Amino acid sequence: MGVGRSVGLGRGAERRLAVVLGAMLGEPAGIAEDVAAFFGQYLRRAPLLAAVGLRLMVWALEWLPVVFVGRPLPASALGPEVLARYLGRWAGARSYLVREGFFLVKMVALLGWGAHPAVRARYGMPGVAVVRAPGGAVVGTAEGAVAGAQQGTEGS
């Protein structure tokens, strides 16, 4: 067990993060949920200091709408328009630390988004070299991941 593995996301936090990431990335729930799961795995593997900082930012993104848009609700409970305005306030914050915290969360989310088979297939990119299950077991290769994603999008 690595040092950073004690910092992660519970199932509830992962579900709430998926709502925020869906709005942040402009993706449907299925992809946003996969990206949130990636984020949780990333936190468990990251060095302790990085994991704690990112986890703190995830908490802040979820629970501070009252500060940024005056709504005493978690971010995952905001309507789409208010959530978009809320995320815009984070991205355009005057404080460097607030802005950078937001963009660090977005950067980690984009790592998971860019590795997602459906996203890669959408842009005609080859799959990642190895596809792993949440437990870390290898479940496929790049060719299999892209072929499966393309088959899944052909019926859409």
Short mmCIF file of C-alpha atoms in Angstrom, two decimals:
data_model
loop_
_atom_site.label_atom_id
_atom_site.label_comp_id
_atom_site.label_asym_id
_atom_site.label_seq_id
_atom_site.Cartn_x
_atom_site.Cartn_y
_atom_site.Cartn_z
CA MET A 1 0.00 0.00 0.00
CA GLY A 2 1.46 3.35 -1.08
CA VAL A 3 1.55 6.43 1.11
CA GLY A 4 -1.06 8.32 -0.96
CA ARG A 5 -3.55 5.45 -1.07
CA SER A 6 -5.18 6.54 2.19
CA VAL A 7 -6.47 9.65 0.40
CA GLY A 8 -9.25 8.94 -2.05
CA LEU A 9 -12.91 9.48 -2.78
CA GLY A 10 -15.80 7.63 -1.22
CA ARG A 11 -18.67 6.51 -3.45
CA GLY A 12 -20.77 9.56 -2.54
CA ALA A 13 -17.93 11.98 -3.22
CA GLU A 14 -17.22 10.24 -6.51
CA ARG A 15 -20.89 10.56 -7.57
CA ARG A 16 -20.95 14.25 -6.65
CA LEU A 17 -17.65 14.86 -8.44
CA ALA A 18 -19.05 13.19 -11.57
CA VAL A 19 -21.82 15.81 -11.74
CA VAL A 20 -19.29 18.65 -11.47
CA LEU A 21 -16.90 17.05 -13.97
CA GLY A 22 -19.74 16.46 -16.43
CA ALA A 23 -20.41 20.20 -16.43
CA MET A 24 -16.71 21.06 -16.45
CA LEU A 25 -15.89 18.80 -19.40
CA GLY A 26 -19.22 18.99 -21.24
CA GLU A 27 -19.65 15.22 -21.18
CA PRO A 28 -22.62 12.93 -20.47
CA ALA A 29 -23.02 11.19 -17.13
CA GLY A 30 -21.41 7.88 -18.18
CA ILE A 31 -18.13 9.46 -19.23
CA ALA A 32 -18.17 11.88 -16.28
CA GLU A 33 -18.63 8.94 -13.88
CA ASP A 34 -15.68 7.12 -15.45
CA VAL A 35 -13.54 10.26 -15.18
CA ALA A 36 -14.54 10.66 -11.52
CA ALA A 37 -13.53 7.01 -10.92
CA PHE A 38 -10.18 7.74 -12.60
CA PHE A 39 -9.80 10.78 -10.32
CA GLY A 40 -10.34 8.60 -7.25
CA GLN A 41 -7.74 6.11 -8.48
CA TYR A 42 -5.33 8.97 -9.19
CA LEU A 43 -5.73 10.25 -5.62
CA ARG A 44 -4.96 6.81 -4.18
CA ARG A 45 -1.76 6.57 -6.23
CA ALA A 46 -0.53 10.17 -5.94
CA PRO A 47 2.07 11.24 -3.37
CA LEU A 48 0.44 12.16 -0.06
CA LEU A 49 0.90 15.93 -0.31
CA ALA A 50 -0.47 16.07 -3.86
CA ALA A 51 -3.39 13.79 -2.97
CA VAL A 52 -4.32 15.84 0.09
CA GLY A 53 -4.18 19.10 -1.88
CA LEU A 54 -6.30 17.72 -4.71
CA ARG A 55 -8.78 16.17 -2.29
CA LEU A 56 -9.10 19.52 -0.52
CA MET A 57 -9.81 21.20 -3.85
CA VAL A 58 -12.44 18.59 -4.74
CA TRP A 59 -14.08 19.29 -1.38
CA ALA A 60 -13.95 23.04 -1.99
CA LEU A 61 -15.43 22.71 -5.49
CA GLU A 62 -18.31 20.66 -4.11
CA TRP A 63 -19.16 22.64 -1.01
CA LEU A 64 -18.43 26.33 -1.73
CA PRO A 65 -21.22 27.50 -4.06
CA VAL A 66 -22.44 29.68 -1.19
CA VAL A 67 -19.20 31.70 -1.48
CA PHE A 68 -19.07 31.96 -5.29
CA VAL A 69 -22.74 32.13 -6.37
CA GLY A 70 -24.61 32.65 -3.10
CA ARG A 71 -26.34 29.26 -3.14
CA PRO A 72 -26.22 27.16 0.06
CA LEU A 73 -26.17 23.90 -1.89
CA PRO A 74 -23.45 21.46 -2.92
CA ALA A 75 -22.24 22.06 -6.48
CA SER A 76 -23.70 18.73 -7.60
CA ALA A 77 -27.20 19.99 -6.64
CA LEU A 78 -27.00 23.23 -8.65
CA GLY A 79 -28.96 23.62 -11.86
CA PRO A 80 -26.97 23.56 -15.12
CA GLU A 81 -26.91 27.36 -15.59
CA VAL A 82 -25.88 28.08 -12.01
CA LEU A 83 -23.29 25.29 -12.08
CA ALA A 84 -21.78 26.73 -15.27
CA ARG A 85 -21.64 30.20 -13.66
CA TYR A 86 -20.11 28.68 -10.51
CA LEU A 87 -17.35 26.89 -12.44
CA GLY A 88 -16.73 30.08 -14.42
CA ARG A 89 -16.18 31.97 -11.18
CA TRP A 90 -13.56 29.43 -10.12
CA ALA A 91 -11.83 29.60 -13.51
CA GLY A 92 -11.82 33.39 -13.54
CA ALA A 93 -11.09 33.99 -9.85
CA ARG A 94 -8.83 36.92 -9.05
CA SER A 95 -6.90 34.82 -6.55
CA TYR A 96 -4.10 32.84 -8.15
CA LEU A 97 -4.43 30.02 -5.60
CA VAL A 98 -8.17 29.63 -6.21
CA ARG A 99 -7.72 29.65 -9.99
CA GLU A 100 -4.79 27.23 -9.92
CA GLY A 101 -6.57 24.87 -7.55
CA PHE A 102 -9.47 24.71 -10.00
CA PHE A 103 -7.16 24.11 -12.96
CA LEU A 104 -5.23 21.38 -11.11
CA VAL A 105 -8.49 19.50 -10.56
CA LYS A 106 -9.37 20.04 -14.22
CA MET A 107 -5.91 18.85 -15.32
CA VAL A 108 -6.25 15.55 -13.46
CA ALA A 109 -9.79 15.15 -14.81
CA LEU A 110 -8.51 15.75 -18.35
CA LEU A 111 -5.97 12.95 -17.92
CA GLY A 112 -8.85 10.56 -17.28
CA TRP A 113 -11.00 12.13 -20.00
CA GLY A 114 -8.25 11.85 -22.61
CA ALA A 115 -7.71 8.17 -21.80
CA HIS A 116 -11.42 7.30 -22.02
CA PRO A 117 -12.04 4.89 -24.92
CA ALA A 118 -15.20 6.67 -26.12
CA VAL A 119 -13.45 10.05 -26.15
CA ARG A 120 -10.44 8.65 -27.98
CA ALA A 121 -12.71 6.96 -30.54
CA ARG A 122 -14.65 10.21 -31.02
CA TYR A 123 -11.43 11.96 -32.05
CA GLY A 124 -10.09 9.01 -34.06
CA MET A 125 -7.22 8.43 -31.65
CA PRO A 126 -5.75 5.02 -30.90
CA GLY A 127 -6.51 3.59 -27.49
CA VAL A 128 -4.15 3.79 -24.57
CA ALA A 129 -1.45 1.12 -24.50
CA VAL A 130 -3.06 -0.88 -21.69
CA VAL A 131 -6.56 -0.75 -20.25
CA ARG A 132 -6.82 -1.54 -16.54
CA ALA A 133 -9.79 -2.47 -14.38
CA PRO A 134 -10.36 -0.42 -11.19
CA GLY A 135 -8.39 -3.04 -9.22
CA GLY A 136 -5.39 -2.58 -11.52
CA ALA A 137 -5.71 -5.81 -13.52
CA VAL A 138 -4.99 -5.52 -17.25
CA VAL A 139 -8.27 -6.04 -19.12
CA GLY A 140 -7.32 -5.08 -22.66
CA THR A 141 -4.97 -3.39 -25.07
CA ALA A 142 -5.23 -0.26 -27.16
CA GLU A 143 -6.68 -2.01 -30.18
CA GLY A 144 -9.37 -3.77 -28.18
CA ALA A 145 -10.36 -0.62 -26.30
CA VAL A 146 -10.81 1.48 -29.45
CA ALA A 147 -12.65 -1.29 -31.29
CA GLY A 148 -15.03 -1.73 -28.36
CA ALA A 149 -15.63 2.00 -28.06
CA GLN A 150 -16.26 2.34 -31.79
CA GLN A 151 -18.73 -0.54 -31.72
CA GLY A 152 -20.47 1.14 -28.80
CA THR A 153 -20.79 4.46 -30.66
CA GLU A 154 -21.93 2.97 -33.98
CA GLY A 155 -25.37 2.24 -32.62
CA SER A 156 -25.79 5.81 -31.27
#
